[in-house]
Structures are given as C-alpha cells and as structure tokens.
CSV table of C-alpha atoms in Angstrom, one decimal:
chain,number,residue,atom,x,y,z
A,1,UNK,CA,-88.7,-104.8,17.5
A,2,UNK,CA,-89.4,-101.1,16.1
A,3,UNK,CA,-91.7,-100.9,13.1
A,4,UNK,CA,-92.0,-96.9,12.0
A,5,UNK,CA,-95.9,-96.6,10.1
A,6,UNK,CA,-95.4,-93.1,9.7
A,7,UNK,CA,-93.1,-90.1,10.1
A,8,UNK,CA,-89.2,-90.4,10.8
A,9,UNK,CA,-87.6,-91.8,14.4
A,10,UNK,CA,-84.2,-90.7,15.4
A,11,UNK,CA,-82.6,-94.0,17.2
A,12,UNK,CA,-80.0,-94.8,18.7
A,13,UNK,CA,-78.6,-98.3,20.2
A,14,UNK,CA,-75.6,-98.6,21.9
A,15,UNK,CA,-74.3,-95.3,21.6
A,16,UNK,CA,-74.5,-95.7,17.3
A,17,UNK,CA,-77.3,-92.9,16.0
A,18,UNK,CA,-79.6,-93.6,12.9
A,19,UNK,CA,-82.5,-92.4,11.5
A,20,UNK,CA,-85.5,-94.6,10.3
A,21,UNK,CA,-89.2,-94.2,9.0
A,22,UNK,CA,-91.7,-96.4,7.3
A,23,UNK,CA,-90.5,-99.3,5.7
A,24,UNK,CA,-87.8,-100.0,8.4
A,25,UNK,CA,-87.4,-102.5,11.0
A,26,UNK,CA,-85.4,-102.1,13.5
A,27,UNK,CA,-84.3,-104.8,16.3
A,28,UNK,CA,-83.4,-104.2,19.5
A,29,UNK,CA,-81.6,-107.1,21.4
A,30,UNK,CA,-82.2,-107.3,25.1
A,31,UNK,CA,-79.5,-105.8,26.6
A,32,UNK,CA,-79.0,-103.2,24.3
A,33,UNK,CA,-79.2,-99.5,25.4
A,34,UNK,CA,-81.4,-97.5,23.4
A,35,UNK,CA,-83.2,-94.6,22.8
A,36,UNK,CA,-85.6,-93.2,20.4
A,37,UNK,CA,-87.1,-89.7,19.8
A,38,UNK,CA,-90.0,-89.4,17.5
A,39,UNK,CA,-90.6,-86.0,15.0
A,40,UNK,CA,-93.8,-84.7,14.6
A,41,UNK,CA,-96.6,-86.7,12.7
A,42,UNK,CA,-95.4,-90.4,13.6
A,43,UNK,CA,-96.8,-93.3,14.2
A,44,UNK,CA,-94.8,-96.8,15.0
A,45,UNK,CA,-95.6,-100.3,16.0
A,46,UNK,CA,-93.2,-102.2,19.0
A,47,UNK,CA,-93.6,-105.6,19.2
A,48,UNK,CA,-92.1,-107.2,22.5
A,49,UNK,CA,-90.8,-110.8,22.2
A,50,UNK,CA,-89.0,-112.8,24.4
A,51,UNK,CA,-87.2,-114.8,21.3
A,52,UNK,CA,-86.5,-114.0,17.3
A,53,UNK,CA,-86.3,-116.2,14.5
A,54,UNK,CA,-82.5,-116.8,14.5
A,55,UNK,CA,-82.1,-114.9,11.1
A,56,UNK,CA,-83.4,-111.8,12.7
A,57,UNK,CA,-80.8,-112.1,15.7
A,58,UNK,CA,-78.2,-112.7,13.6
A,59,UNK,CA,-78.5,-109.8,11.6
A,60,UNK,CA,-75.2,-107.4,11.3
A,61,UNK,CA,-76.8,-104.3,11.3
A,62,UNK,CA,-79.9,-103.6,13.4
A,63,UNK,CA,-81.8,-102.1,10.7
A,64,UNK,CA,-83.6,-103.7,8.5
A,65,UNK,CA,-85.0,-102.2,4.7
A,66,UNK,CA,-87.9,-104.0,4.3
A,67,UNK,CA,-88.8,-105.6,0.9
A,68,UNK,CA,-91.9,-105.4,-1.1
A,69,UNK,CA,-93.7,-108.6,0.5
A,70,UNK,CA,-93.0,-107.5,4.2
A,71,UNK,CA,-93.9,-104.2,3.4
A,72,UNK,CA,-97.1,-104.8,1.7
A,73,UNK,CA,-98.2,-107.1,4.7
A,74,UNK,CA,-97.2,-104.5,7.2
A,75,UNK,CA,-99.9,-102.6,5.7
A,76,UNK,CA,-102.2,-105.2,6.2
A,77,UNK,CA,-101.5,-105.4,9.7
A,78,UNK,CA,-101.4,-101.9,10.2
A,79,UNK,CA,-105.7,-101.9,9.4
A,80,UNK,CA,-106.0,-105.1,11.5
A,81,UNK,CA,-104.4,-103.7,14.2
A,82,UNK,CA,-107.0,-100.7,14.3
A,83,UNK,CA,-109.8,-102.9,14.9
A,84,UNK,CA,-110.5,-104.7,17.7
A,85,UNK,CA,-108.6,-108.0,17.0
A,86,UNK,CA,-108.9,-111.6,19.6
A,87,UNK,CA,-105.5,-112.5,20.9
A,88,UNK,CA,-104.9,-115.4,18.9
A,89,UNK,CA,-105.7,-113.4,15.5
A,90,UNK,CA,-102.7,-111.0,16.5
A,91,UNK,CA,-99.9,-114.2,17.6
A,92,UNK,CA,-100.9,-115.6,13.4
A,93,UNK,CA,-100.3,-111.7,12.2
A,94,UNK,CA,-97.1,-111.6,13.9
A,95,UNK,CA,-96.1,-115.3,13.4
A,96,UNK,CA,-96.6,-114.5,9.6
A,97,UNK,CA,-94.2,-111.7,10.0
A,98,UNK,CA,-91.7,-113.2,11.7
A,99,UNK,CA,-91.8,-115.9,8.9
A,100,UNK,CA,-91.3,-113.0,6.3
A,101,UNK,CA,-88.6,-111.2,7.9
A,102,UNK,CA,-86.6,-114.0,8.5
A,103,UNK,CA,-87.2,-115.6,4.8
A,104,UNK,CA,-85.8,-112.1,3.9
A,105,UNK,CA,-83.2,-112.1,5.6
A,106,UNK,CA,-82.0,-115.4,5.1
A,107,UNK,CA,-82.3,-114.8,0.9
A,108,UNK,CA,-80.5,-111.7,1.3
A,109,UNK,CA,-77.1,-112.5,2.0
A,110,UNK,CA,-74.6,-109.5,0.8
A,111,UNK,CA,-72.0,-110.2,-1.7
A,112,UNK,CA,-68.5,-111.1,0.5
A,113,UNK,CA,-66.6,-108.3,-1.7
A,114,UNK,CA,-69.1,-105.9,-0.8
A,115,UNK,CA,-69.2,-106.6,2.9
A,116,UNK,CA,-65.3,-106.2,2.3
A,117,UNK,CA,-65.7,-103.0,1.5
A,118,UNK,CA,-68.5,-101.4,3.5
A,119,UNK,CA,-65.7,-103.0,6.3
A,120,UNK,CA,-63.2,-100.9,5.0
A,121,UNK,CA,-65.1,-97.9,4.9
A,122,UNK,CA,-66.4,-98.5,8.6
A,123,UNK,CA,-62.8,-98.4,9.5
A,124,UNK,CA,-62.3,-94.5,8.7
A,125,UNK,CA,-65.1,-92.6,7.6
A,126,UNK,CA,-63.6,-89.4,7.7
A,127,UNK,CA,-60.9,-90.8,4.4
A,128,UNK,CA,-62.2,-89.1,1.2
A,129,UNK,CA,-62.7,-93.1,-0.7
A,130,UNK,CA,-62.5,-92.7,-3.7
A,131,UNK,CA,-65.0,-95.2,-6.4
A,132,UNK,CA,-61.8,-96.5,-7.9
A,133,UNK,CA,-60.2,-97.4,-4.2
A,134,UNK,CA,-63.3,-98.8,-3.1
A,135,UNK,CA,-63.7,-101.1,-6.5
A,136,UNK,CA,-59.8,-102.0,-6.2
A,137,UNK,CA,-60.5,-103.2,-2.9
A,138,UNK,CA,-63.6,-105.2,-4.2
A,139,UNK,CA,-61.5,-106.5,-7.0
A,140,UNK,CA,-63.9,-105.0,-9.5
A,141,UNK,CA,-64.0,-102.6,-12.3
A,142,UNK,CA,-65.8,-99.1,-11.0
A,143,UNK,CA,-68.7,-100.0,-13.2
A,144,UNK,CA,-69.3,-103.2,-11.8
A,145,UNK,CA,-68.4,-102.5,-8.5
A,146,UNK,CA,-70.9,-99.4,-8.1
A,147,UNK,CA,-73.8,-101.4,-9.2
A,148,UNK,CA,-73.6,-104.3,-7.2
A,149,UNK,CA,-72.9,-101.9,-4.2
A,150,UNK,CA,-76.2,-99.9,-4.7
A,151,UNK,CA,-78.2,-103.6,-5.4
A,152,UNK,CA,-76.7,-104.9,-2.5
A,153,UNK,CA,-76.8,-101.9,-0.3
A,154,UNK,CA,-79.7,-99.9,-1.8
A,155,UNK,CA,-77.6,-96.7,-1.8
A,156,UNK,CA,-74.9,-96.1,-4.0
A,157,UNK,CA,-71.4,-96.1,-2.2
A,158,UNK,CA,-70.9,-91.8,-2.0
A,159,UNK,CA,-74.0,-91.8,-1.0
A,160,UNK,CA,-73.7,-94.8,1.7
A,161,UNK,CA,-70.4,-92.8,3.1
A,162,UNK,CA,-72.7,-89.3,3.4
A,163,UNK,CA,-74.8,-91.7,5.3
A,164,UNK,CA,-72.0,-92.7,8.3
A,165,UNK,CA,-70.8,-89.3,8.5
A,166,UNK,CA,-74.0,-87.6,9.2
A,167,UNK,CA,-75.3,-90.2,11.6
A,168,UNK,CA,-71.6,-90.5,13.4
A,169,UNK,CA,-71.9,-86.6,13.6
A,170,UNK,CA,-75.2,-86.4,15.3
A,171,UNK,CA,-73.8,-89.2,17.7
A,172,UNK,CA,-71.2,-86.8,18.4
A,173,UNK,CA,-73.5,-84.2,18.5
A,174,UNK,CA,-75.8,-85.5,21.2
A,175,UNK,CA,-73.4,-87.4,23.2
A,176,UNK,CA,-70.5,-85.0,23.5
A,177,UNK,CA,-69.3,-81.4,24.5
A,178,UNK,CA,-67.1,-81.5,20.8
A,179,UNK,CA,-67.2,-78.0,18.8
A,180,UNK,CA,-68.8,-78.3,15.8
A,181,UNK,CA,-65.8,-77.7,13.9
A,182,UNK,CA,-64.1,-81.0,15.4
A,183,UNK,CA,-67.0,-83.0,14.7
A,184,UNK,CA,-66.8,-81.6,11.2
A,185,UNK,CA,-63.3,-83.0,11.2
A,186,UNK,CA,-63.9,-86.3,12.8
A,187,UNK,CA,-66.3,-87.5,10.1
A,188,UNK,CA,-64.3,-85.7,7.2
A,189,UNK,CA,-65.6,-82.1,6.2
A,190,UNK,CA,-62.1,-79.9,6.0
A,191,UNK,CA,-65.0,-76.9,6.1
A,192,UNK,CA,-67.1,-76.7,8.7
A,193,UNK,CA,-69.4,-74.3,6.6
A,194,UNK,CA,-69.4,-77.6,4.2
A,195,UNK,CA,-70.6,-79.9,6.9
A,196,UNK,CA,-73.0,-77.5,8.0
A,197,UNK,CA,-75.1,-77.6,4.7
A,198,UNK,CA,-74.4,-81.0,4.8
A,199,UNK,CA,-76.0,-81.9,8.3
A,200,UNK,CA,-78.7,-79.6,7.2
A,201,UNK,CA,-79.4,-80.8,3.9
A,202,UNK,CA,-79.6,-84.1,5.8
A,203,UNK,CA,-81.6,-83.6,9.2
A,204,UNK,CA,-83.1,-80.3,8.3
A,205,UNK,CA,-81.6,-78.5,11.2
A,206,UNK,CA,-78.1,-77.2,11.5
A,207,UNK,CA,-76.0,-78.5,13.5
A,208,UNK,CA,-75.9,-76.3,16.6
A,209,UNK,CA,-79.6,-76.3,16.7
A,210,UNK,CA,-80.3,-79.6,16.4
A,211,UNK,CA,-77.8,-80.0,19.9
A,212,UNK,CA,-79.8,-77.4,21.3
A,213,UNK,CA,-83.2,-78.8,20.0
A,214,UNK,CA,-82.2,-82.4,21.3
C-alpha cells in the first residue's frame, strides 16, 4: 500500500498509468506489476502487508481518495512516524488505519447507474460523450445525473473523461513507439496541437518531452 505525504507520484500497475499525491491511497496487490516515479519534493509512506482488510482487496479501482477522518489521521501518523516509535505502537497506528480505510470503503458504495456509466465510458474513451448521452444511459435528467456523478465520483463527468485520456495517453506515451499524433487520436483529440495543450495543461510537460524526460 502507497500513501503519497507530499509531492505528486506517477504510477503505474499493470500497464494502466495514474497520477496520485497526498490524500491518495493506492494498493498494490501482490502479483501486480508496478512502477512508480516520484517528482521532485515528495515524500510517501509504503506499508508492506502480507493481508488486507477484505474491503480494501475488493476495491475496483486501485486508488483510493481518502476522506476527511483517514486523512486527518494520516497526519497524525505522519508526526508519529518521525519519532522513534516501539513496534507495537506502529502495528495499533496501522491497525487503526486499516480499520478506517476499510469502514470507508465499505460506506462508500457507488450508485449502480453511475458505475453504469463510468463502464460505458471505459469502453471508448476516445467517443466525444456527450452530458445528455451519459444521463440517458443513467436514466436521469442531465441535472440530476451531473451531480450525483461529481458526489459519487468527486470529479464532474467532462472532467472524469479528461482524466482517462490524459492518463491512457501517457501509457501510451511511455510504453510505446506511437507518434504523438496517433496517441492524440487513440484517446480522442482530432488536433494534435489540441492534445498537446491538453497533456501540458495536465502534466506540465508536453508530450514529446515528457517521453524524452521519462
């Protein structure tokens, strides 16, 4: 498990590239291959386990947006951590964190129509979908549907799709020969100028420097 405490880390687990930074957790499973590059001015806490809490391993997504509780107790853990801290005082830190992480987890079940759609939008990222196709496939009104989205999903659902492309792009990026104007394609810029402000605006490198950079 992958707990950033300051700065951003560029992951990625089984071949699928994200970016996360404090206030993430991320799991790794055993098994899983991954690989993590650090920017500059980070910090991050690993903790090694040989088993989970079951709502933890049965997560969908590997990544984890922590809410307030956790977060605040990371903290706390964080300053006990810098001291010089018996054994059995560090198993109750983490034990209590496990306990919160998996009471979040099991309390946060997402909304079936939403999972419906963030399905749908997994299947072709590069389509232009649209609020009202997404809603209609929700079987909601656009008002309704782009609220519950952003509760359920933290980001609203332009923003969630902006999201994919740019981290499917720098998968591409890093794990491929692909031109930059095919990636562009592949995740659904028609312009490859368009994708290159995008990926910038994003990671805060262009495109063919950030290959060249990795």
């Amino acid at each position: 498990m992958l707990l950033p405490l300051r700065g951003f880390i560029d992951l990625t687990l089984d071949g699928e590239a994200a970016s996360v930074s404090y206030g993430d957790c991320v799991i790794i499973a055993p098994q899983c291959y991954h690989e993590f590059r650090a920017r500059e001015d980070f910090r991050f806490l690993v903790i090694d386990v040989d088993q989970l809490p079951r709502p933890l391993v049965e997560l969908e997504r590997p990544i984890l947006e922590l809410d307030g509780a956790t977060h605040q107790y990371l903290t706390f853990i964080e300053k006990q951590l810098e001291q010089d801290i018996e054994g059995e005082l560090e198993e109750s830190l983490l034990s209590l964190l496990f306990e919160l992480l998996a009471r979040q987890c099991s309390s946060s079940k997402m909304d079936v129509r939403i999972k419906n759609v963030i399905q749908y939008i997994h299947q072709d990222i590069a389509s232009n979908h649209s609020i009202e196709e997404l809603a209609n496939i929700a079987c909601l009104s656009a008002t309704q549907f782009k609220y519950l989205f952003s509760r359920e999903v933290q980001l609203s659902p332009l923003k969630y799709l902006a999201k994919l492309r740019m981290e499917k792009a720098r998968t591409l990026l890093i794990n491929t020969d692909m031109p930059v104007s095919r990636i562009a394609e592949a995740v659904g810029f028609g312009n490859p100028s368009s994708f290159t402000r995008s990926f910038s605006g994003y990671f805060g490198l262009p495109p063919k420097a950030y290959r060249a950079h990795d």
